[in-house]
Each structure stands twice: as structure tokens, then as C-alpha cells.
Amino acid sequence: MKILAIGAHLDDIELACGGTLAKAVKNGHTVKLVVMTDSAYTNFDGTVLRTQDEAFKEGVSAVERLGIKDLVILNFPIKNVPYNGSTVEALDKIMSDFRPDYIFTHWVFDTHQDHKNTAQATISAARYMYNIFMYEPIPPSGRSYAPFRPLAYFDISDSITEKLDSLREHKSQHAKYGEQWIEAVEGRAKIRGFENGCKYAEAFEVVRLSLDI
Amino acid sequence: MKILAIGAHLDDIELACGGTLAKAVKNGHTVKLVVMTDSAYTNFDGTVLRTQDEAFKEGVSAVERLGIKDLVILNFPIKNVPYNGSTVEALDKIMSDFRPDYIFTHWVFDTHQDHKNTAQATISAARYMYNIFMYEPIPPSGRSYAPFRPLAYFDISDSITEKLDSLREHKSQHAKYGEQWIEAVEGRAKIRGFENGCKYAEAFEVVRLSLDI
Amino acid sequence: MKILAIGAHLDDIELACGGTLAKAVKNGHTVKLVVMTDSAYTNFDGTVLRTQDEAFKEGVSAVERLGIKDLVILNFPIKNVPYNGSTVEALDKIMSDFRPDYIFTHWVFDTHQDHKNTAQATISAARYMYNIFMYEPIPPSGRSYAPFRPLAYFDISDSITEKLDSLREHKSQHAKYGEQWIEAVEGRAKIRGFENGCKYAEAFEVVRLSLDI
Amino acid sequence: MKILAIGAHLDDIELACGGTLAKAVKNGHTVKLVVMTDSAYTNFDGTVLRTQDEAFKEGVSAVERLGIKDLVILNFPIKNVPYNGSTVEALDKIMSDFRPDYIFTHWVFDTHQDHKNTAQATISAARYMYNIFMYEPIPPSGRSYAPFRPLAYFDISDSITEKLDSLREHKSQHAKYGEQWIEAVEGRAKIRGFENGCKYAEAFEVVRLSLDI
Amino acid sequence: MKILAIGAHLDDIELACGGTLAKAVKNGHTVKLVVMTDSAYTNFDGTVLRTQDEAFKEGVSAVERLGIKDLVILNFPIKNVPYNGSTVEALDKIMSDFRPDYIFTHWVFDTHQDHKNTAQATISAARYMYNIFMYEPIPPSGRSYAPFRPLAYFDISDSITEKLDSLREHKSQHAKYGEQWIEAVEGRAKIRGFENGCKYAEAFEVVRLSLDI
Amino acid sequence: MKILAIGAHLDDIELACGGTLAKAVKNGHTVKLVVMTDSAYTNFDGTVLRTQDEAFKEGVSAVERLGIKDLVILNFPIKNVPYNGSTVEALDKIMSDFRPDYIFTHWVFDTHQDHKNTAQATISAARYMYNIFMYEPIPPSGRSYAPFRPLAYFDISDSITEKLDSLREHKSQHAKYGEQWIEAVEGRAKIRGFENGCKYAEAFEVVRLSLDI
């Protein structure tokens, strides 16, 4: 199976569906990641939170921890990823070439403008694709004006380690949020796992699925 | 895989997920149907629309057309199927014995009281089950105060014939609604198929899924 | 009565509310169509799906089949129709001049960016208008992250022929999707008709209505 | 046109759609009211808020103020109006005899159990009816766990007087809530009127409409 | 401040808002718990999961761990708690006597019939109360056909220990679900805490609040 | 407590939460207003509805009536307030400096593009803030494709006068809509007050709250 995961920034995908992707890799599936921006992050007051170089190094290390080799970084402007023909066509091209069976993207009601626009551009581009999952947002961006509806679960008990290790590679983020960042992600995986009858899980809201029986 | 489909009345299941179930049977899965009532139907004014005997005969013939052999008919009162401990425990017992992988039931916002209560009892009983689909309602009961959200599609191009043949076995219903009944069901399968990139499909709203990858 | 139908591209309106509009014309109402773009369509890889000239010819023929003479084509950029002051003001001007009783537009959760933005611009512009209908989307764009809620139905049994004939004039689209495109549209009209107690119908989600009694 | 309004208790209908009904009567339509209970009301502690006789007298006077002559009072138990075959069949019989063009009922998310069950029984019974409006709830029962969506407005500028006069006939209710009760109802009619481009209006959430064009 | 927490069974309240209540007690507020059933639990097949006596002992111990002394147990039938006049009046009486400032109850879309009916009865009874919180469900009952919307958070960093200790007093439940039960509850408190800028939190969906400023 | 209210145009804040803010000022809280545009308004046809100077004068007078001294006017373009990095960063800076306890902004489903984008930019910027209220829209912009859910109420009985006086300072708006504008706003405050057990109230939809107990 071919799996395409799309995120606005380096670390979004790892945080939200890193366990599912690491498991897919272990099980022999082909996984491609697309990140919309170079993910350098400067605060409104000019404070540099991570440079382009740091973001790239951290991102590559994190992705490697998940066992993923195919990482594409687009250069849409951070904080200004648009939802229009430019992003839709960029993703349309990638999908037309790669022909993914499963697509993972941001949740469409995520409160970060880059996340929301990436989700919308993905869904627009994926008009001929049939399995689209929106991953659960992680604070600070996820507490929205609409509720997240967990519809599909993947058991990640065998890949939770890879997921958490991957997050630790994002040293700038880890420094910013502290160890609580890791613990919160693990805590969610526990409650989602309990909901799913397993130890750890990730949950997704579904746009649509085409299932075999 | 073991599949459990639950409906309030004989014909509900065939109408809403007959194609998916017929396909499952063809592909070697074990399918069990549970109908909550004997499905005899008398109008408020005393007009008998179908007797218990007619309902049973039509139902058995219809189910046979789908290739399904395992049909259980419970005797909750028609028009008064409750949502309480009695229905929840009856379904709990069936699920505990059968251990279904997939469960199909009514949509919880269906406007027929028996349909709605059956859906709620199913979901309550299925608290340790992980794949629950709510099938799309067919008029006159489906036009609700809440929208149906089609989340999962099954391609039924290879079983549409069995589905429509199955409906024709419900002679009392066919007589009541006329050929338009069949055509409307087929029409919906066409638009759902077009949405799903195939010729005919059935669509479901998902309560929750536990997927492998 | 004066009716204004707004769509992003030539063929959107015909697909979604062609039957209702053709019926309105037959019954003596005044119908104006506004299309936001010239509707020439080039794929991301440069493949021309239809030229501006083809789009125009097909669109004019299609609209004529519905009996509509008043077609306005704006020149907002395809794939990049914005939702901002430019589109809102363009539509505001048209509404202020035409004073429509009924407005038909895209569904606001449609997954094509041009459709969504056209819907939003229409609703913003229509702030002093009182009857706004959002038409049901047709794949590939309609399968959204939110459910469509069919609230108002129009019986189109007497104009289904005009509607389907109109679609056949969109030869480039017909070639792209095949006869299944027509059949899916007809299939939906059948199930919507069955829901509405007639042979064929179109369904709409309502933004708001001001009714007489 | 024939209009059927259904409420759980005497005063519910007047409060929520009295203006629309009074206007309908003025314009020559046939209006029938059905109230599910005798509407005598005793508090949990045995305090009698109104006797059956008081409720009946107030109700008849109130309905007369609206110009309505056809009032049917059913005797389902107050606080225990069920949503099951008994209420659905009682309403089914009335609808089958009366053949209403428009049906008005409670909002299905109203927080009074009698209101909610009446709404659900109405919608179940009305499976072959095509225009169903749910009226806006008035405190104390309306502040629900789901939002009311105002979809259809009727201008009641010419019947607001009848509506408010009708409420004043409910002397026991007026005494209980004080003049603020009247003022709040009038206040809502003003804001709904402003939304609808008129002086006073009532707003409704729609289950479904079948419109002519 | 006076706080009323209502649950269907002994352990529901502790699981969902035990931390908030323990904190309230520490801060000097008056807390009353009402449980609708004696909470003895027998499986559909006759297996006794806990006797009335066990449920009572565990419940009393658990509540003591939270520092709460006022526990009222009603005797509505387990698995058959109704939503009708009997439960609404029982709660109405308690609210009229106690006059709570805050009310905590189940989430209205919880999939256990007793939970759902308790929530609905609470909301009906609380028609003159102004601050109503619905607590987040814990599996197996919470994974519903509607999404939970976390709207209000309470920091429980100082009372997480009491909460988890309280759960351990429910020895029959602890035995049934294992240590994962505690860990999942703690895991959720961590992610809710991260969302709320603190170490541990509980989240609630709000029916309505009346706030001072 | 520090309170930040954000609106797209001069008059939006007064209309929607003027009573709550005036009360906050009376009670000693610090209130800051941020308006995204200079609020000069020219119709699509070139008619000037109010000049920049008029808007400013009216706005300052109106805000003074509420007792608020801290008014910041940003210069994003009217009708084209964007939702992107520019607005998010501008608000992020203000929030980082002011550290508000409560934030009031537009409702995210408001149908004016400036209102919607302001709401979204506020929510994005407020990712480390914990109490966010969306105020109820006033026509012509509020009648949306989604329902407003009133979740939190503030009693404004003691500040309704200031609120209505404040609106009268917006002479250009008052002239445009007439006295009905004031009366509709007052009417809504009455029904919201009745819902909240007081004379006048304002209602808000909550994004999220962090409450103490």
C-alpha cells in the first residue's frame, strides 16, 4: 500500500500520526511525507525559534526515527501557506504521480492557519482519491471552535517508542515545550489506546473511506 | 471475518446494506442478520399491510437472495422497540456469542422510532466492539432533522443485482411503494458509486473503526 | 419572481440546479446566471481540458437547453476565485441591480476552493437578501468533511429532460467522466424524488428563507 | 392551505408560532391545533400550578385570540408524553385525516421531555408529509446542548398583537413568569424581525420543505 | 459555592470529574453527589460483576477519598434508568432543595443508556439552573456517534492523586479493566492538562454558563 | 482582570458585547479594544457611507460611552481583512504584550468576510490564551449557514443603558438602519436576559474556558 502524509511544518506529522506511519513502514508499506514549508520559525518579535537549517536537521532525524526515507519539503511561506490553486496544484501533482492509497493530513478545523489551509488544499487536491484521514491536532493549535470526532483508530503499541523518539529529535520544540510535551502525547496515546482496546493508539477523523469486504 | 447486521424490521437491512452483505458472503465471510421484530405491520386504522406470516416468508426469501443463511428474528413489539436494558442485553448476548468483526445497524438519527432505538441499543451493546457502521436510511423514514454523513463506501457493483432481487422478494413492500422504490434504491447506488469511483456503491456513517495498516 | 443562480464554473449550475431553473423558466420566472470564471480548464501538468472558447460554447449551449437567456460570465481566475472584497462587491452590485427573490449558490462546505469561495462570497454579498439556497455538490468535489443537509426540495419531474440534455452539451465534461456522469446525476434525482414524493427532484441546503403564509 | 400545529402543552404553540398561525387564519388558511396533554400542571412537591380546568379555560381563550377554532386535546400524561407507537399512531391518524400542507412542532433538541418526545413523534408520524417546521423554544426549556438553527422566517408584524394578547390569556403562566415573559417574547420577535427585514418575525428550524417554483 | 454532581452509577462521577470535585472540597465548597442507581451490576448472562453491597462499599470509600461526605443514592433500576417524569422530578426536588451553583452530569451523547438518560433528566430538571457541565465520558461508553466538544477546563494538578486513589477504591472495576484503566484516565488528564497550560486537567462540554465579570 | 475585545470595524464590539465590557469597566477591570480597520465604509457603487474621519469620531464617542479608554485601531483594509500571518502576528503581538485573561472576538461563522477572518486570526493568535468568547452577530451579517450556540451569558442589566447609548453615537449606522436597529439589539438583550434569569443579558459562544473552582 502507498501512504501519503501531508503536514504544514516539520514535526506536525510525527506528532499526530508518527506511530501509524512507523507501523506502516515496519509492515512493508511505502510512505511518503510532504511538508509544505521549510519550517524555520521566527516569532512575531523577531526571536528565532529555529532556523531553516535546524528545522531541516531536526526534521530529517525525526523522520528517520520513524523509518521513513521519502521526505519532500515544499517552500510555501510559513504562517502564510495559502489555500488556493498554488497549493492545490502542488499537491495534485504529487498525488497524481504517487497514487496514494491512504492520505493523512491536518484536521480541517485546526486553529493554525497553515494547518487549516494545508488540510483544505489536501482535500481539494484529493478529489479522485478515496481514503482520507485527518489527524488529531496537538496543542497549542488544536483547541478549536469545532469538536474533533475520532472515527478511525490505529493500534500503535508496537511503534509508540519510535513515535516518541522521533519527537525527541525535534530538539528546538522539545526545549520550547519541555518534557510535558512528550508526556502529553504519550498520555493521549494511552487514552486513545484504551478506547481502541489496546495499549497505545492514534485516532483520526475521516473525510471518506473506500473499504473492501 | 464475521459480520453482524441488525435491523428493526425485515427489509431494512436488505434496503440499506444488502449489496455489501451479498458481496461479503461471496467473498467467504460469515454473515449473521438480527431483526428486532416479527415485522408484521398493521396501520393505525387497522389495515393489515402484511401479516406475520407474510413478513416472515418475504424476509426469508429476500435474505436467501443475498446468500445469507443465518437470520435471527427477535420478538420485540413493532412500533415499540425500546431502547433500554432489554434490547441492549439481547444484543449484548448475541455479540458476546458471535464476536463480530463488523457491525451494521440503523442510523441513529433515523426518524422511525424502531430504527432509532435499534441503532441506539446496538451502539450501547457494542461497547467492546470496534467497527460499527450505520447504514443510510431509505424514505419514508430517513429525511431527518440531522444530516447523514457518508464516511465509508463499499463497492457493490458485483452485488447490485442480488440487492435489487432481494427487494423484489418483499412483495408487500414492492406493492406499497411501486417500482419507483426499486429505482430510487438503484439511483442512490449509482450516485454513491460515482462518488466512490465505481458503478454502484453503498455508503455508511461510521461510529468508529479500528483499522490495521 | 426573479431568480439568481451563481456558480464558479460553467456546468456547476446546470449540474446542481438545472432542473429547478428550467422549471422556473417554464413557469414564467426571470432567471439570471452568474459564473465567476471563464471556465477554461488546464490541468496542473499543462493538459488543456477545455479552452476558454470551448467552455464558452458548451456553457452557452447548455444554458440555452434550460431555456435561460441571461448569462453573465465574470473573469475571476479559475482555481483562484477569492473570497474577499472583490468577489463580494461584484456580487453585491449584481444583486443590488437585479434584486433577486431567490438565490442559488454552491454549498459552503464544497471541497473545490472555487466553489467554496463562491458560496461564501455569495452569502456575504446577500446580506440584505432573504432566500438563499445552497445546491447539492456533484463529485468529484462534493464529498466533504461536513455533511450536506437536504432541507428544501423542488420537484423537477417536468424538467429532468432539459437538465440532462443540458449536461450533454458540456461535451468536454461528458467525455471526461463518461455516460456514468449523466446516470449518476439522474440517479440522484430519482432518490431525491422518492424522498420528495415525486419522480425526480433536486435538493438544497437552506441558508435562510423568508416565507409567506 | 391546511396547517397543523402540534404542542405538548397548552401555551407552547401560542408562545412559539402564535403569530404565524394568527396570520394564516387572517389569510384564509385552515388551522388545526393538537395538544398532547390536558396541561394541568402540578409541581414535584404537590403545588398545583394550574388545574385541568384552568388549563383548558386559559388554552381555549388563548387560541380564540389567535382566531383558531379547531383545537384538539389528547390525553397523554403530562411530564410523561412518550415517544413510541402510541403517540406516533395518534398523530398519524390525525395527519391522515387532515392532510396538512404545513406542520409545526416542537424543536427536537428542546430540553423538556414532553416537548422533545412530541417533536420526535410528530416527525415519525409525518413520514409522508413534506413541510415540517420546528418552532423556536422559549425558556425555561429551550437552552439546550445543541444550537437552534433559524432557517425559515415568517413576518408577523400584522399579528404580533394577537400573539401577545393570546399569551396574556394564560393567566397562570403570566402570573408565574411576570410581565417579563411577554417582553422577552416580544423582544425575540423584534430581533427575528430585524433579521428578516421586517418589524416582527418568528423563526423556525426546518426538517424539510417541498417548495414550488 | 454549592456543587451538585449527578451520575448514573457509583464510579461515573469519580472517573469523570473526581479531580474537580476534590479540588472544590479543598477550596471550601459544598459538594453533593447523586447517583441514580444502587450500581449493583449483573452481566446479561447472570454473572455478578459486583453486588449491591460491594458497589456501595466501593462507592463510599471512593467518595471519601475525594473528601466528599454528602452522597445520595437513588434506586432507579440499573440498565433501565428512564428519561421521564420520575427521574426529572426526583432531580428537580434535589435541585430545589440544594440550589446548586454548578451542576455536573453525564454527556448527553454518551452511549450507555443510563448515562444518556441521566444527562437528559438532569438538563430537564435544571431548567432554572444556570451553570451546567457535561463531563467527558470514559470508555467503554464514550465513543459515540457525535463528537465531545471540550469547552471548559479545570486544573486538577493538586487533586489528581485523590482522583486516582478514588478509582482504586473501585476494586471490582479495577479488577475488571486492570491497571490500564487508571493509566488511561491519567493519560487523558495529562493531555487535557497540556491543552489547559497545566499538568493535569479535566475537560467538560458546557450546556450553558452564567458568568460574572 | 484584563479583557481584550477584538472587532473588524468600529461598532462591531459595541453591538455585540458593549454591555459586558461596560460592566467590566464599572467593576474595575482593564479593558482594551482592538479594531482591525479604520472602518471608513464606501459602498460598491462609490457611495460613501461614512468617511474615515466620521468612523473615527463615532467610534471614539461610542467607546467612551462604555467607559473604555484604551482603543487601538489597526489599518488592515476594510472588506479585505485577511486571515494569514499578517493579522495573526499583529494580534499575537498585542496579546503577548497585554496578556489578557478574557478575549472577546467575532463568531467564526459570521458571514461578513472581515468578521470571519478577524475571528479566525484571533483564535490562531490566542493559542496560549485560555478564555475565548465569540460574540453573537447582529444582522445584516449574522444569519449564517451554521447555528450560533449560546453557551455563556453575562447579566448586563446594569449596563444596558451604556450599551444602547453607545450605539446611538454611531450616527451614520443609526441613520442607515433606523431606530429599529436599537430596538432589535434591546430585544435580543431581553430574550437573552430571560434565558439567563435576569432583565438583560449578552450571550456568547465559547471557544474554550479555563475555570477556577
mmCIF file of N, CA and C in Angstrom, chain A residues 19 26 31-32 35 40 50 56 69-70 77 122 145 149 153 161 165 182 184 193 195 201 204 210:
data_model
loop_
_atom_site.group_PDB
_atom_site.id
_atom_site.type_symbol
_atom_site.label_atom_id
_atom_site.label_comp_id
_atom_site.label_asym_id
_atom_site.label_seq_id
_atom_site.Cartn_x
_atom_site.Cartn_y
_atom_site.Cartn_z
ATOM 1 N N GLY A 19 3.142 7.310 14.882
ATOM 2 C CA GLY A 19 3.031 5.903 15.252
ATOM 3 C C GLY A 19 2.424 5.070 14.145
ATOM 4 N N LYS A 26 7.134 -0.548 9.039
ATOM 5 C CA LYS A 26 7.513 -1.882 9.530
ATOM 6 C C LYS A 26 6.785 -2.989 8.772
ATOM 7 N N VAL A 31 5.830 4.793 2.286
ATOM 8 C CA VAL A 31 5.339 6.013 2.943
ATOM 9 C C VAL A 31 6.084 7.231 2.410
ATOM 10 N N LYS A 32 5.321 8.221 1.986
ATOM 11 C CA LYS A 32 5.908 9.484 1.534
ATOM 12 C C LYS A 32 5.370 10.624 2.405
ATOM 13 N N VAL A 35 5.935 18.074 3.339
ATOM 14 C CA VAL A 35 5.833 19.192 4.280
ATOM 15 C C VAL A 35 5.780 20.473 3.456
ATOM 16 N N ALA A 40 11.335 26.855 9.158
ATOM 17 C CA ALA A 40 12.048 27.807 10.010
ATOM 18 C C ALA A 40 10.996 28.653 10.698
ATOM 19 N N ARG A 50 13.590 28.518 15.489
ATOM 20 C CA ARG A 50 14.530 27.595 14.852
ATOM 21 C C ARG A 50 14.810 28.094 13.442
ATOM 22 N N PHE A 56 15.433 21.711 9.321
ATOM 23 C CA PHE A 56 15.697 20.633 8.363
ATOM 24 C C PHE A 56 16.396 19.461 9.048
ATOM 25 N N LYS A 69 11.950 7.271 4.559
ATOM 26 C CA LYS A 69 13.062 7.813 3.769
ATOM 27 C C LYS A 69 12.617 8.892 2.795
ATOM 28 N N ASP A 70 11.356 8.868 2.444
ATOM 29 C CA ASP A 70 10.887 9.741 1.370
ATOM 30 C C ASP A 70 10.224 10.987 1.957
ATOM 31 N N PRO A 77 5.377 29.716 2.069
ATOM 32 C CA PRO A 77 5.837 30.555 3.184
ATOM 33 C C PRO A 77 5.190 30.184 4.517
ATOM 34 N N THR A 122 -5.250 19.848 0.717
ATOM 35 C CA THR A 122 -5.160 18.394 0.531
ATOM 36 C C THR A 122 -6.486 17.823 0.062
ATOM 37 N N TYR A 145 -12.943 25.793 17.627
ATOM 38 C CA TYR A 145 -14.357 26.175 17.741
ATOM 39 C C TYR A 145 -15.269 25.061 17.262
ATOM 40 N N ARG A 149 -13.798 14.662 15.895
ATOM 41 C CA ARG A 149 -14.583 13.428 16.020
ATOM 42 C C ARG A 149 -13.695 12.232 15.695
ATOM 43 N N TYR A 153 -9.238 4.399 14.360
ATOM 44 C CA TYR A 153 -8.115 4.200 15.264
ATOM 45 C C TYR A 153 -7.109 3.237 14.644
ATOM 46 N N THR A 161 7.288 3.743 20.716
ATOM 47 C CA THR A 161 8.675 4.118 21.006
ATOM 48 C C THR A 161 9.256 4.947 19.870
ATOM 49 N N ASP A 165 10.481 8.763 20.275
ATOM 50 C CA ASP A 165 11.885 9.047 19.917
ATOM 51 C C ASP A 165 11.958 10.092 18.816
ATOM 52 N N ILE A 182 6.177 15.611 25.480
ATOM 53 C CA ILE A 182 6.250 14.170 25.214
ATOM 54 C C ILE A 182 5.205 13.419 26.042
ATOM 55 N N ALA A 184 2.417 14.469 27.288
ATOM 56 C CA ALA A 184 1.037 14.721 26.850
ATOM 57 C C ALA A 184 0.712 13.872 25.623
ATOM 58 N N GLY A 193 -5.650 4.495 23.128
ATOM 59 C CA GLY A 193 -5.455 3.045 23.149
ATOM 60 C C GLY A 193 -6.535 2.359 23.973
ATOM 61 N N GLU A 195 -9.501 3.365 24.475
ATOM 62 C CA GLU A 195 -10.727 3.415 23.664
ATOM 63 C C GLU A 195 -10.728 2.336 22.580
ATOM 64 N N ALA A 201 -2.770 4.045 20.944
ATOM 65 C CA ALA A 201 -3.385 4.218 19.622
ATOM 66 C C ALA A 201 -3.336 5.681 19.189
ATOM 67 N N PHE A 204 -8.161 9.304 14.308
ATOM 68 C CA PHE A 204 -8.299 10.156 13.134
ATOM 69 C C PHE A 204 -9.769 10.457 12.858
ATOM 70 N N SER A 210 -12.930 4.231 1.303
ATOM 71 C CA SER A 210 -13.471 3.243 0.372
ATOM 72 C C SER A 210 -12.932 1.898 0.829
#
